[in-house]
Short mmCIF file of C-alpha atoms in Angstrom, two decimals:
data_model
loop_
_atom_site.label_atom_id
_atom_site.label_comp_id
_atom_site.label_asym_id
_atom_site.label_seq_id
_atom_site.Cartn_x
_atom_site.Cartn_y
_atom_site.Cartn_z
CA MET A 56 35.07 -21.25 15.98
CA ALA A 57 36.66 -18.62 13.69
CA ARG A 58 34.68 -15.88 12.54
CA THR A 59 33.37 -16.25 8.99
CA ILE A 60 34.06 -13.49 7.19
CA PRO A 61 30.48 -11.16 6.32
CA ALA A 62 29.41 -12.42 2.87
CA ALA A 63 28.83 -8.63 2.11
CA LEU A 64 32.33 -7.83 1.77
CA ASP A 65 32.48 -10.21 -1.11
CA GLY A 66 36.19 -10.70 -0.42
CA SER A 67 37.11 -7.23 -0.47
CA ASP A 68 37.22 -4.37 2.19
CA LYS A 69 34.22 -2.28 0.35
CA MET A 70 30.64 -3.44 -0.83
CA SER A 71 29.92 -3.57 -4.43
CA SER A 72 27.31 -3.36 -7.13
CA ARG A 73 27.48 -7.15 -6.86
CA THR A 74 26.04 -6.91 -3.29
CA LYS A 75 22.39 -8.31 -2.79
CA ILE A 76 20.24 -6.76 -0.10
CA SER A 77 16.58 -8.09 0.63
CA VAL A 78 14.71 -6.03 2.33
CA VAL A 79 12.04 -7.38 4.19
CA GLY A 80 8.60 -5.56 4.63
CA LEU A 81 8.02 -3.23 1.79
CA GLY A 82 5.55 -0.21 3.75
CA TYR A 83 6.08 2.95 4.26
CA VAL A 84 9.76 2.72 5.66
CA GLY A 85 10.78 -0.22 3.48
CA LEU A 86 9.81 0.60 -0.06
CA PRO A 87 11.53 4.05 0.23
CA LEU A 88 14.99 2.70 1.42
CA ALA A 89 14.89 -0.33 -1.13
CA VAL A 90 14.09 1.84 -4.24
CA ALA A 91 17.46 4.02 -2.66
CA LEU A 92 19.70 1.46 -2.37
CA ALA A 93 18.94 -0.20 -5.66
CA ARG A 94 20.69 2.43 -7.31
CA SER A 95 24.08 1.23 -6.14
CA PHE A 96 23.11 -2.58 -5.00
CA ASP A 97 21.44 -4.99 -6.19
CA VAL A 98 18.30 -5.19 -4.30
CA ILE A 99 15.07 -7.84 -3.75
CA GLY A 100 11.98 -6.37 -1.82
CA PHE A 101 10.12 -9.50 0.21
CA ASP A 102 6.64 -8.70 1.47
CA VAL A 103 4.10 -11.20 2.61
CA ASN A 104 0.99 -9.03 1.47
CA GLU A 105 -0.36 -10.07 -1.95
CA ALA A 106 -1.98 -7.20 -3.24
CA ARG A 107 0.59 -4.84 -2.57
CA VAL A 108 3.70 -6.84 -4.05
CA SER A 109 0.86 -6.85 -7.37
CA GLU A 110 0.93 -3.08 -7.20
CA LEU A 111 4.20 -2.72 -6.68
CA ARG A 112 4.93 -4.40 -9.43
CA HIS A 113 2.76 -1.97 -11.99
CA GLY A 114 4.04 1.30 -10.44
CA LEU A 115 2.21 1.82 -8.16
CA ASP A 116 2.65 2.64 -4.07
CA ARG A 117 -0.45 3.52 -2.78
CA THR A 118 1.66 5.39 0.76
CA PHE A 119 2.65 7.82 -1.95
CA GLU A 120 5.82 7.73 -0.49
CA VAL A 121 7.33 6.70 -4.11
CA ASP A 122 6.42 8.67 -7.13
CA ALA A 123 5.48 5.91 -10.29
CA PRO A 124 8.25 7.13 -12.34
CA SER A 125 10.76 6.30 -9.58
CA LEU A 126 9.12 2.83 -8.76
CA ARG A 127 8.70 1.70 -12.58
CA ALA A 128 12.68 2.77 -13.30
CA SER A 129 14.16 1.30 -10.28
CA SER A 130 16.25 -2.00 -10.94
CA MET A 131 14.73 -3.69 -7.69
CA ARG A 132 12.68 -6.86 -7.82
CA PHE A 133 9.62 -7.75 -6.04
CA THR A 134 8.37 -10.58 -4.15
CA MET A 135 6.17 -12.97 -1.86
CA ASP A 136 8.73 -15.59 -1.75
CA VAL A 137 11.35 -15.26 0.87
CA ALA A 138 13.40 -18.07 -0.51
CA ASP A 139 13.88 -15.75 -2.82
CA THR A 140 15.91 -14.04 -0.80
CA ARG A 141 18.15 -16.76 0.16
CA ASP A 142 21.41 -14.99 -1.82
CA ALA A 143 21.35 -12.00 0.25
CA ASP A 144 23.81 -10.98 1.78
CA ILE A 145 22.24 -8.59 3.86
CA HIS A 146 18.40 -8.59 5.38
CA ILE A 147 16.94 -5.58 6.03
CA ILE A 148 13.94 -5.60 8.02
CA THR A 149 11.48 -3.10 8.01
CA VAL A 150 7.93 -4.79 9.29
CA PRO A 151 5.92 -2.73 11.87
CA THR A 152 6.10 -3.11 15.82
CA PRO A 153 2.80 -1.77 17.15
CA VAL A 154 1.42 -2.22 20.41
CA ASP A 155 -1.08 -4.52 21.60
CA GLN A 156 -4.74 -3.50 23.36
CA GLU A 157 -2.81 -3.09 26.90
CA ASN A 158 -0.21 -0.74 25.20
CA LYS A 159 2.72 -3.54 25.27
CA PRO A 160 4.89 -4.01 22.49
CA ASP A 161 3.72 -6.33 20.31
CA LEU A 162 6.38 -7.60 18.57
CA GLU A 163 5.40 -10.71 16.67
CA PRO A 164 5.48 -9.29 13.35
CA LEU A 165 9.06 -9.03 14.12
CA LYS A 166 9.53 -12.04 15.05
CA ALA A 167 7.76 -13.81 12.55
CA ALA A 168 10.29 -11.21 9.99
CA CYS A 169 13.14 -13.03 11.93
CA VAL A 170 11.72 -16.75 11.39
CA ALA A 171 11.69 -15.72 7.90
CA VAL A 172 14.98 -14.54 7.25
CA GLY A 173 16.77 -17.47 9.67
CA GLY A 174 15.00 -19.98 7.35
CA VAL A 175 17.27 -18.12 4.26
CA LEU A 176 20.32 -16.87 6.33
CA LYS A 177 23.65 -17.52 5.09
CA LYS A 178 26.96 -18.12 6.34
CA GLY A 179 28.11 -14.91 6.73
CA ALA A 180 25.17 -12.87 6.21
CA ILE A 181 24.31 -9.28 8.08
CA VAL A 182 20.81 -8.82 9.40
CA VAL A 183 19.92 -5.35 10.07
CA VAL A 184 16.96 -4.23 12.40
CA GLU A 185 14.89 -1.18 11.14
CA SER A 186 11.66 -1.57 13.19
CA THR A 187 11.30 0.53 16.52
CA VAL A 188 11.99 -1.69 19.18
CA TYR A 189 13.22 -1.08 22.76
CA PRO A 190 16.98 -1.18 23.80
CA GLY A 191 17.98 -5.02 23.51
CA VAL A 192 15.57 -6.52 21.08
CA THR A 193 18.08 -6.76 18.29
CA GLU A 194 20.46 -8.47 19.99
CA ASP A 195 18.37 -10.24 23.06
CA VAL A 196 15.24 -10.82 20.90
CA CYS A 197 15.70 -11.00 16.97
CA GLY A 198 19.62 -12.71 17.59
CA PRO A 199 18.36 -15.87 19.27
CA ILE A 200 15.68 -16.47 16.53
CA LEU A 201 17.36 -15.93 13.61
CA ALA A 202 20.16 -18.24 15.82
CA GLU A 203 17.65 -20.74 16.40
CA THR A 204 16.25 -21.38 12.74
CA SER A 205 18.96 -20.80 10.99
CA GLY A 206 21.28 -23.18 12.74
CA LEU A 207 23.90 -20.23 13.00
CA ILE A 208 25.78 -18.82 15.67
CA SER A 209 25.47 -15.12 16.03
CA GLY A 210 28.58 -13.26 15.72
CA GLU A 211 30.28 -15.79 14.47
CA GLU A 212 28.30 -16.97 11.37
CA PHE A 213 25.56 -14.43 10.58
CA TYR A 214 25.76 -10.90 12.54
CA LEU A 215 23.36 -8.26 13.91
CA GLY A 216 23.21 -4.46 12.68
CA TYR A 217 20.44 -1.79 13.33
CA SER A 218 19.70 1.22 11.71
CA PRO A 219 16.77 2.97 12.94
CA GLU A 220 14.14 3.78 10.53
CA ARG A 221 13.58 8.16 10.74
CA ILE A 222 10.63 8.19 7.64
CA ASN A 223 8.32 10.85 8.09
CA PRO A 224 5.16 10.18 5.94
CA GLY A 225 4.55 12.81 3.74
CA ASP A 226 7.58 14.71 4.39
CA LYS A 227 9.34 15.13 0.69
CA VAL A 228 12.12 17.30 2.18
CA HIS A 229 13.64 14.69 4.46
CA THR A 230 13.46 11.28 2.50
CA VAL A 231 15.41 8.41 3.04
CA ASP A 232 18.43 9.34 0.61
CA ARG A 233 18.80 12.59 2.15
CA ILE A 234 18.58 11.91 6.36
CA ILE A 235 21.80 11.14 8.28
CA LYS A 236 21.70 7.01 8.75
CA VAL A 237 22.27 6.06 12.43
CA VAL A 238 24.00 2.77 12.32
CA SER A 239 25.56 -0.11 14.42
CA GLY A 240 26.54 -3.37 13.72
CA GLN A 241 27.77 -6.40 15.85
CA THR A 242 31.51 -5.64 15.56
CA GLU A 243 33.27 -2.76 13.75
CA GLU A 244 33.44 -4.69 10.80
CA VAL A 245 29.74 -5.03 10.64
CA THR A 246 29.58 -1.22 11.43
CA ASP A 247 31.91 -0.06 8.59
CA ILE A 248 29.83 -2.60 6.02
CA LEU A 249 26.70 -0.92 7.17
CA VAL A 250 28.26 2.88 6.87
CA ASP A 251 29.36 1.81 3.54
CA MET A 252 25.63 0.83 2.27
CA TYR A 253 23.72 3.19 3.72
CA GLY A 254 26.33 6.09 3.14
CA ALA A 255 25.90 5.19 -0.84
CA ALA A 256 22.06 5.58 -0.29
CA THR A 257 21.84 8.73 1.15
CA SER A 258 23.63 12.03 0.94
CA GLY A 259 23.02 12.98 4.30
CA GLY A 260 25.78 10.73 5.24
CA THR A 261 26.07 8.39 8.51
CA PHE A 262 26.11 7.93 12.11
CA ARG A 263 27.92 5.69 14.00
CA ALA A 264 26.60 4.95 17.10
CA ARG A 265 28.64 3.14 20.53
CA ASN A 266 26.28 0.39 19.79
CA ILE A 267 22.91 -1.44 18.90
CA LYS A 268 21.72 -1.04 22.00
CA THR A 269 22.13 3.11 22.11
CA ALA A 270 20.87 3.12 18.61
CA GLU A 271 17.92 1.60 19.47
CA ALA A 272 17.21 3.66 22.63
CA ALA A 273 18.46 6.77 20.51
CA LYS A 274 15.38 6.07 17.87
CA VAL A 275 12.79 5.36 20.80
CA ILE A 276 13.60 8.79 22.53
CA GLU A 277 13.12 10.92 18.97
CA ASN A 278 9.65 10.03 19.01
CA ALA A 279 9.10 10.14 22.38
CA GLN A 280 10.54 13.71 23.16
CA ARG A 281 8.08 14.86 20.24
CA ASP A 282 5.23 13.11 22.07
CA ILE A 283 6.04 15.10 25.33
CA ASN A 284 6.54 18.31 23.69
CA ILE A 285 3.41 18.08 21.81
CA ALA A 286 1.70 16.81 25.45
CA PHE A 287 2.74 20.00 26.91
CA VAL A 288 1.47 22.18 24.46
CA ASN A 289 -2.18 20.27 24.58
CA GLU A 290 -1.96 19.99 28.07
CA ALA A 291 -1.75 24.13 27.58
CA THR A 292 -4.66 24.17 24.83
CA MET A 293 -6.95 22.64 27.19
CA ILE A 294 -6.42 25.27 29.69
CA PHE A 295 -6.77 27.99 27.24
CA GLN A 296 -9.92 26.93 26.14
CA LYS A 297 -10.87 27.65 29.77
CA LEU A 298 -9.80 31.06 29.93
CA GLY A 299 -11.67 31.57 26.17
CA ILE A 300 -8.18 32.15 24.03
CA SER A 301 -6.92 30.25 21.27
CA ALA A 302 -3.66 27.87 21.64
CA TYR A 303 -3.13 28.93 17.96
CA ASP A 304 -2.56 32.64 18.73
CA VAL A 305 -0.85 32.02 22.27
CA LEU A 306 1.77 30.11 19.85
CA GLU A 307 2.07 32.47 17.28
CA THR A 308 2.57 35.49 20.21
CA ALA A 309 5.36 33.14 21.75
CA GLY A 310 6.74 31.89 19.00
CA THR A 311 8.44 35.63 18.69
CA LYS A 312 10.85 34.62 21.30
CA TRP A 313 14.35 33.12 19.60
CA ASN A 314 14.31 30.16 21.26
CA PHE A 315 10.46 29.31 21.93
CA LEU A 316 9.91 25.63 20.30
CA ASN A 317 7.52 25.32 17.87
CA PHE A 318 4.95 22.51 18.85
CA THR A 319 1.15 22.87 18.11
CA PRO A 320 -1.62 21.29 19.94
CA GLY A 321 -4.07 18.33 18.44
CA LEU A 322 -3.94 14.87 17.62
CA VAL A 323 -0.92 11.91 18.27
CA GLY A 324 -2.21 9.39 16.02
CA GLY A 325 0.02 7.56 13.54
CA HIS A 326 2.28 4.40 13.65
CA CYS A 327 5.52 6.44 15.43
CA ILE A 328 4.91 9.20 18.09
CA GLY A 329 2.04 7.86 19.52
CA ILE A 330 3.23 3.88 19.87
CA ASP A 331 6.97 4.43 20.32
CA PRO A 332 6.68 6.14 23.77
CA PHE A 333 5.08 2.51 25.25
CA TYR A 334 8.16 0.87 24.03
CA LEU A 335 10.57 2.59 26.39
CA ALA A 336 8.05 3.08 29.51
CA HIS A 337 8.18 -0.92 28.72
CA ARG A 338 11.44 -1.74 28.79
CA ALA A 339 11.73 1.07 31.82
CA ASN A 340 9.62 -0.93 34.05
CA GLU A 341 11.20 -4.33 32.64
CA VAL A 342 14.47 -2.64 34.97
CA GLY A 343 12.52 -1.44 37.60
CA HIS A 344 11.82 2.49 36.77
CA PHE A 345 8.07 3.77 36.32
CA ALA A 346 8.59 6.45 33.23
CA ASP A 347 6.09 8.80 34.31
CA LEU A 348 6.70 12.11 32.25
CA ILE A 349 6.55 9.43 29.41
CA LEU A 350 3.29 7.93 30.50
CA THR A 351 1.74 11.46 31.38
CA GLY A 352 1.91 12.69 28.17
CA ARG A 353 0.80 9.83 26.32
CA ARG A 354 -2.43 10.02 28.77
CA ILE A 355 -2.25 13.26 27.78
CA ASN A 356 -2.29 12.83 24.14
CA GLU A 357 -4.53 9.98 23.72
CA SER A 358 -7.38 12.26 25.41
CA MET A 359 -7.12 14.99 23.19
CA GLY A 360 -9.79 13.61 20.89
CA LYS A 361 -12.16 13.23 23.48
CA PHE A 362 -11.27 16.83 24.69
CA ILE A 363 -12.10 18.25 21.34
CA ALA A 364 -15.11 16.21 20.59
CA ASP A 365 -16.51 17.73 23.89
CA ARG A 366 -15.63 21.24 23.12
CA ILE A 367 -17.38 21.00 19.94
CA HIS A 368 -19.94 19.67 21.46
CA ALA A 369 -20.47 22.66 23.88
CA ASN A 370 -20.66 24.89 20.36
CA LEU A 371 -23.25 22.96 19.38
CA ILE A 372 -27.09 23.63 19.74
CA GLY A 373 -29.25 20.59 20.09
CA THR A 374 -28.41 17.15 18.11
CA SER A 375 -26.23 18.24 15.26
CA LYS A 376 -25.56 16.97 11.57
CA ILE A 377 -22.11 17.41 11.61
CA LEU A 378 -19.54 16.45 8.71
CA ILE A 379 -15.91 16.01 9.45
CA LEU A 380 -13.02 16.97 6.86
CA GLY A 381 -10.23 14.36 7.09
CA LEU A 382 -9.38 11.14 8.55
CA THR A 383 -6.01 10.12 8.27
CA PHE A 384 -3.28 10.89 11.12
CA LYS A 385 -2.33 13.62 9.05
CA GLU A 386 -1.84 16.15 6.46
CA ASN A 387 -1.60 15.10 2.78
CA VAL A 388 -1.09 11.31 3.59
CA PRO A 389 -3.51 8.19 3.17
CA ASP A 390 -2.06 6.41 6.26
CA LEU A 391 -5.57 5.62 8.77
CA ARG A 392 -3.06 3.78 10.90
CA ASN A 393 -3.92 4.95 15.13
CA THR A 394 -5.51 7.84 13.60
CA LYS A 395 -7.06 9.95 16.56
CA VAL A 396 -9.89 11.61 14.12
CA LYS A 397 -12.06 8.22 15.08
CA ASP A 398 -11.78 9.21 18.85
CA ILE A 399 -13.57 12.66 17.92
CA ILE A 400 -15.95 10.80 15.48
CA THR A 401 -16.88 7.80 18.19
CA VAL A 402 -17.26 10.43 21.02
CA LEU A 403 -19.86 12.43 18.98
CA ARG A 404 -21.94 9.81 17.84
CA ASP A 405 -21.93 8.68 20.96
CA LEU A 406 -23.75 12.21 22.22
CA GLY A 407 -25.80 11.30 19.72
CA HIS A 408 -25.06 13.42 16.62
CA GLN A 409 -25.02 12.49 12.77
CA VAL A 410 -21.62 12.46 11.28
CA ASP A 411 -20.66 11.99 7.89
CA VAL A 412 -16.61 11.65 7.02
CA HIS A 413 -14.67 12.63 3.79
CA ASP A 414 -11.48 12.51 3.53
CA PRO A 415 -9.87 12.32 -0.43
CA LEU A 416 -6.35 10.42 0.39
CA ALA A 417 -7.94 7.58 2.62
CA ASP A 418 -8.89 3.78 1.18
CA LYS A 419 -12.73 3.52 1.26
CA GLY A 420 -12.05 0.22 1.80
CA ASP A 421 -9.26 0.56 4.22
CA ALA A 422 -11.65 3.11 6.31
CA GLN A 423 -14.67 1.06 6.39
CA GLN A 424 -12.46 -3.04 7.42
CA PHE A 425 -10.33 -1.18 10.20
CA LEU A 426 -12.32 1.58 11.43
CA ASP A 427 -16.17 1.39 10.45
CA ILE A 428 -16.54 4.53 8.82
CA ASP A 429 -18.05 4.72 5.75
CA LEU A 430 -16.37 7.90 3.98
CA ILE A 431 -18.42 10.24 1.76
CA GLU A 432 -16.19 10.31 -2.02
CA SER A 433 -17.39 13.98 -2.92
CA LEU A 434 -18.21 17.27 -1.45
CA SER A 435 -20.35 18.24 -4.37
CA ASP A 436 -23.61 19.11 -3.62
CA LEU A 437 -23.13 18.46 0.16
CA ARG A 438 -26.20 20.66 2.16
CA GLY A 439 -27.47 21.64 5.63
CA TYR A 440 -24.55 20.85 7.75
CA ASP A 441 -24.38 22.31 11.31
CA ALA A 442 -21.03 22.66 11.71
CA ILE A 443 -17.90 21.27 9.82
CA ILE A 444 -15.14 20.16 11.55
CA GLY A 445 -11.73 20.67 9.80
CA ALA A 446 -9.75 17.74 11.55
CA VAL A 447 -6.85 17.13 9.11
CA ALA A 448 -5.10 20.30 7.53
CA HIS A 449 -5.09 18.21 3.49
CA SER A 450 -4.12 20.91 1.07
CA VAL A 451 -7.29 20.50 -0.46
CA TYR A 452 -9.02 21.75 2.71
CA ARG A 453 -6.94 24.41 3.15
CA ASP A 454 -7.78 25.58 -0.58
CA LEU A 455 -11.83 25.30 0.19
CA SER A 456 -13.18 28.74 -0.23
CA PRO A 457 -15.35 30.55 2.35
CA ALA A 458 -17.85 30.37 -0.16
CA ALA A 459 -17.61 26.26 -0.62
CA ILE A 460 -17.82 25.77 2.71
CA GLU A 461 -20.90 27.72 3.76
CA ALA A 462 -22.80 26.25 1.05
CA MET A 463 -22.64 22.84 2.87
CA MET A 464 -23.67 24.57 5.96
CA VAL A 465 -27.07 26.15 7.38
CA GLU A 466 -27.27 29.64 7.94
CA GLU A 467 -25.84 30.03 11.65
CA GLY A 468 -23.41 26.73 11.29
CA LEU A 469 -20.17 26.43 13.25
CA VAL A 470 -16.53 26.08 12.04
CA ALA A 471 -14.96 24.07 13.87
CA ASP A 472 -11.21 24.49 13.07
CA ILE A 473 -8.87 21.78 14.72
CA LYS A 474 -5.70 22.86 12.98
CA GLY A 475 -5.95 26.21 12.62
CA ILE A 476 -6.64 25.64 8.62
CA TRP A 477 -8.83 28.53 8.36
CA ARG A 478 -7.03 30.96 11.12
CA ASP A 479 -7.30 33.87 8.48
CA THR A 480 -10.64 32.98 6.15
CA VAL A 481 -13.41 35.48 6.82
CA PHE A 482 -16.57 33.84 6.93
CA SER A 483 -20.07 35.92 6.43
CA PRO A 484 -20.55 37.31 10.12
CA GLN A 485 -23.91 34.91 10.93
CA ILE A 486 -21.21 31.78 11.06
CA ARG A 487 -19.96 30.91 14.10
CA ARG A 488 -16.28 29.74 14.62
CA TRP A 489 -14.25 27.51 17.29
CA GLN A 490 -11.01 26.40 17.40
CA LEU A 491 -8.03 25.41 19.66
#
């Protein structure tokens, strides 16, 4: 059977403003990408979350990745009905790829997205996966699902592509419209189309991966590499704690060497760094290789919450009233996914301490529903805490004055600084201090 010309070309060798693109999944990854693409193409965003679609239609992005003026000015449309994407020349899938309770890849959201897209896929269309996966998923998992659902032949009547997302939540410098986009298509012609499409969305340019599996592998090691480097610093921090020295002081000193890598200790949460290494380890196991270093790094980083809680507990005097500042997985973002602050809270409560939590960026309802944590809404008039823990380096906490912090504490309270937020802050002599 002769191959169908990809519909995105519209009879020419270039894409045009008439090219129709659907973005499936409008979270931290999908929404910024869709807005960037909508500057050059006809874009429709699809999401199954009714509340999310409603908010976006009203110009509200609760992830803070796209500001209200940019969202309201965008020409893109939003829908909860996948049938509205039927005319799309290119479908881009940006749904989450989490792990299950046993830390094995959970591809169900991705498979469901493929079923949905397959049901509306037209001849000549291209399906691009941006979700983080292990090498082989796009062609060996997504391709067959799309083919079965659509009744079309992969590589002849529809085409596959992969372009790994590189969104860094809260990062306003390395945004999707400024970074290099890695692209790979099932054929050279498809790769050309994707280079054209992503090249119109980002000033950072594109990089052609040799093939789809290479692009998938590149993505998964980007985060695995960070995880391993952080694990080294975390393990060194555990050693330094037993030696009575601060890791932040050590790192500041070591950082004067020109080629020292700047990684800091702490909690590794979120949807990427704490998840993606398990995808690579899973695939390695399937081909008969035990990913020892990767899994050791994961084990060290997963243990960090308990280690920190135990160290803070050792510096407390009896059962204490504790205030934790910050719950999200990262500073200055509202994202609660896989936050490891939860581990600290759990351990301290199990040790008998009363723990209150404040975070002005986190959604109170989400904290209660997904983490079973009731957030304090305001720091005003809080008093009598035996310890205050700086868990997340939100700007609002960096800006707190020593007097404001001390006002919430008992006279000889403990300031526990996980992120080095107040390293240079001068507190009253009676205030006790602990930091990583």
